[in-house]
Short mmCIF file of C-alpha atoms in Angstrom, two decimals:
data_model
loop_
_atom_site.label_atom_id
_atom_site.label_comp_id
_atom_site.label_asym_id
_atom_site.label_seq_id
_atom_site.Cartn_x
_atom_site.Cartn_y
_atom_site.Cartn_z
CA MET U 282 11.75 -13.28 -3.14
CA ARG U 283 13.83 -16.44 -2.68
CA VAL U 284 16.39 -15.00 -5.09
CA LEU U 285 16.48 -11.73 -3.25
CA PHE U 286 17.01 -13.68 0.03
CA VAL U 287 19.75 -15.85 -1.48
CA PHE U 288 21.46 -12.62 -2.91
CA TRP U 289 21.73 -10.88 0.56
CA VAL U 290 22.81 -14.22 2.24
CA LEU U 291 25.71 -14.28 -0.34
CA VAL U 292 26.39 -10.63 0.11
CA LEU U 293 26.64 -10.87 3.91
CA ALA U 294 28.54 -14.12 3.68
CA CYS U 295 31.07 -12.78 1.25
CA GLY U 296 32.06 -9.82 3.64
CA GLY U 297 29.30 -7.24 2.81
CA GLY U 298 29.11 -4.82 5.75
CA SER U 299 25.46 -3.98 5.81
CA VAL U 300 22.46 -5.17 7.81
CA ARG U 301 19.25 -4.40 6.32
CA GLY U 302 16.08 -4.86 8.33
CA ASP U 303 14.17 -5.98 5.23
CA VAL U 304 15.84 -9.33 4.83
CA ASP U 305 13.59 -10.99 7.15
CA GLY U 306 10.83 -12.66 4.91
CA GLY U 307 8.46 -10.11 6.38
CA GLY U 308 7.19 -8.74 3.12
CA GLY U 309 7.86 -5.69 1.07
CA GLY U 310 8.00 -2.43 2.85
CA GLY U 311 6.14 0.79 2.81
CA GLY U 312 3.09 -0.21 4.85
CA GLY U 313 4.48 -0.95 8.28
CA GLY U 314 4.00 -3.99 10.36
CA ASP U 315 6.73 -5.98 8.79
CA ALA U 316 8.81 -8.28 11.08
CA PRO U 317 11.79 -6.28 12.69
CA PRO U 318 15.29 -7.75 12.73
CA VAL U 319 15.56 -10.48 15.49
CA ASP U 320 19.38 -10.96 15.20
CA GLY U 321 22.54 -9.15 14.17
CA LYS U 322 23.45 -5.56 14.89
CA LEU U 323 19.89 -4.28 14.66
CA ALA U 324 18.23 -6.89 16.99
CA GLY U 325 16.11 -5.20 19.53
CA VAL U 326 16.15 -1.78 17.85
CA LEU U 327 12.33 -1.55 17.61
CA GLU U 328 11.79 -2.69 21.16
CA ALA U 329 14.36 -0.15 22.36
CA HIS U 330 12.51 2.64 20.51
CA ASN U 331 9.19 1.65 22.04
CA ALA U 332 10.75 1.42 25.49
CA VAL U 333 11.61 5.09 25.20
CA ARG U 334 8.24 6.05 23.58
CA ALA U 335 6.35 4.22 26.30
CA SER U 336 8.05 6.13 28.96
CA HIS U 337 6.36 9.20 27.60
CA GLY U 338 2.95 7.65 27.03
CA GLN U 339 3.56 7.26 23.19
CA ALA U 340 2.08 4.47 21.15
CA PRO U 341 4.47 1.78 19.87
CA LEU U 342 6.04 2.13 16.49
CA VAL U 343 5.75 -0.67 13.94
CA TRP U 344 8.63 -1.71 11.70
CA ASP U 345 8.77 -0.70 8.09
CA SER U 346 11.10 -2.75 5.93
CA GLY U 347 10.82 -0.12 3.09
CA LEU U 348 12.29 2.56 5.57
CA ALA U 349 14.95 0.00 6.59
CA ALA U 350 15.94 -0.72 3.09
CA MET U 351 16.12 3.17 2.36
CA ALA U 352 18.35 3.63 5.39
CA ALA U 353 20.62 0.70 4.60
CA ALA U 354 20.95 1.77 1.02
CA TRP U 355 22.00 5.26 2.03
CA LEU U 356 24.57 4.02 4.62
CA GLU U 357 26.07 1.63 2.01
CA GLN U 358 27.36 4.53 0.06
CA CYS U 359 29.47 5.82 2.93
CA VAL U 360 29.01 9.44 1.86
CA ASP U 361 31.11 11.75 4.10
CA VAL U 362 31.32 15.09 2.45
CA GLN U 363 29.68 17.39 5.05
CA VAL U 364 31.01 18.88 8.32
CA PRO U 365 31.48 17.24 10.84
CA PHE U 366 33.66 14.74 8.86
CA GLY U 367 34.32 11.10 9.93
CA GLY U 368 30.77 9.45 9.71
CA VAL U 369 28.15 8.88 7.13
CA ASP U 370 26.22 12.26 6.36
CA GLU U 371 22.49 12.70 6.63
CA ASN U 372 20.55 11.62 3.48
CA PRO U 373 19.61 14.77 1.62
CA HIS U 374 17.28 12.88 -0.70
CA LEU U 375 14.48 11.71 1.79
CA PRO U 376 10.89 12.06 0.95
CA ASP U 377 9.31 15.04 2.84
CA ASP U 378 7.28 12.86 5.19
CA VAL U 379 10.39 10.88 6.48
CA GLY U 380 12.31 11.79 9.46
CA HIS U 381 15.77 10.56 10.25
CA ASN U 382 18.38 9.82 12.99
CA GLU U 383 21.97 8.97 12.23
CA ARG U 384 24.70 7.98 14.71
CA GLY U 385 28.20 6.54 14.16
CA SER U 386 30.89 4.83 16.23
CA PRO U 387 34.35 3.65 15.72
CA PHE U 388 33.64 0.42 17.73
CA LEU U 389 32.59 -2.68 15.71
CA SER U 390 30.54 -3.95 18.66
CA TYR U 391 28.13 -0.83 18.32
CA THR U 392 24.61 -1.80 17.65
CA GLY U 393 21.24 -0.27 16.76
CA LYS U 394 20.17 -0.40 20.51
CA ASP U 395 23.39 1.61 21.30
CA ALA U 396 22.27 4.20 18.78
CA VAL U 397 18.69 4.32 20.37
CA ARG U 398 20.44 4.75 23.79
CA GLY U 399 22.38 7.71 22.41
CA TRP U 400 19.38 9.47 20.76
CA ALA U 401 17.30 8.83 23.93
CA SER U 402 20.12 10.47 26.10
CA ALA U 403 19.34 13.90 24.47
CA GLU U 404 16.20 13.97 26.51
CA GLN U 405 18.05 15.75 29.23
CA GLN U 406 18.80 18.55 26.77
CA TYR U 407 15.05 19.13 25.86
CA SER U 408 12.83 21.44 27.89
CA TYR U 409 9.19 20.53 27.45
CA SER U 410 7.99 23.76 29.14
CA THR U 411 9.73 25.91 26.55
CA ASN U 412 9.77 23.35 23.66
CA TYR U 413 13.40 24.08 22.92
CA CYS U 414 16.80 22.31 23.45
CA VAL U 415 18.89 23.85 26.26
CA VAL U 416 21.55 26.36 25.25
CA ASN U 417 24.10 24.56 22.90
CA GLY U 418 22.10 21.35 23.19
CA TYR U 419 20.90 19.10 20.37
CA CYS U 420 17.79 17.12 20.98
CA ALA U 421 16.07 16.61 17.44
CA ASP U 422 17.10 12.88 17.53
CA TYR U 423 15.38 12.34 20.81
CA LEU U 424 12.27 14.36 19.59
CA GLN U 425 12.06 12.24 16.43
CA MET U 426 12.00 9.07 18.61
CA VAL U 427 9.11 10.25 20.73
CA TRP U 428 7.22 12.23 18.21
CA GLY U 429 3.51 11.57 18.91
CA THR U 430 2.27 11.12 15.31
CA THR U 431 5.18 8.93 14.23
CA THR U 432 3.88 5.39 13.59
CA GLN U 433 6.62 3.67 11.60
CA VAL U 434 10.48 3.29 11.82
CA GLY U 435 13.00 1.23 9.80
CA CYS U 436 16.84 1.18 10.45
CA GLY U 437 19.94 0.26 8.52
CA TYR U 438 23.39 -0.57 9.81
CA HIS U 439 26.68 -0.35 7.71
CA TYR U 440 30.36 -0.51 8.34
CA CYS U 441 32.51 1.89 6.32
CA PRO U 442 36.13 0.93 7.07
CA ALA U 443 37.51 4.16 5.48
CA LEU U 444 35.57 6.51 7.95
CA PRO U 445 36.78 7.23 11.40
CA SER U 446 33.34 6.46 12.76
CA GLY U 447 33.20 3.36 10.65
CA VAL U 448 30.08 1.81 12.11
CA SER U 449 26.87 3.77 11.18
CA VAL U 450 23.17 3.30 12.18
CA ALA U 451 20.38 5.17 10.59
CA CYS U 452 16.69 4.99 11.42
CA TYR U 453 14.00 6.61 9.30
CA TYR U 454 10.57 7.45 10.73
CA ARG U 455 7.19 8.07 9.09
CA PRO U 456 5.70 10.58 9.47
CA ARG U 457 8.45 12.96 10.52
CA MET U 458 8.58 15.37 13.37
CA ILE U 459 7.54 18.92 12.63
CA PRO U 460 9.97 21.56 14.05
CA GLY U 461 8.56 23.96 16.29
CA GLN U 462 5.68 21.90 17.37
CA ARG U 463 5.48 19.91 20.62
CA PRO U 464 6.48 16.20 20.43
CA TYR U 465 3.36 15.14 22.37
#
């Protein structure tokens, strides 16, 4: 574990552009309950998720460093081959039980909490009475954040200087939302 920690410290010190939520000494991932990031671009991202969930009576999520590592590893590849171009694409290789949210920005000051605010803002495009997004609206990111059976989250952050939306944040959730069902 010490070798892994030293490796990531060197990578970040030498200009690596990623922030992984699993470099925290909180143990290996997969089971949830690991310590979330307390500094850097992902600081407060778990608390931001849980504030949105609490406003809808949903239980708090726990941090999963395995999901965080998966998100960061995908973002580090800076894959941008799908429309719309300009930001990191969605990961097509996720396990079936993992949901995802991605968001990018051209601003280096962009953080994980900024991404959560963006996803949460899609609430205004969701109609609980019809269980649909309003016409031309997109609300799946919001729904994944507040999904009642989701219990774990892990997020990654990476800067891809060659992309117009160079800063990317991805959060992966377990279990994922199920399209067509009500979130809570």
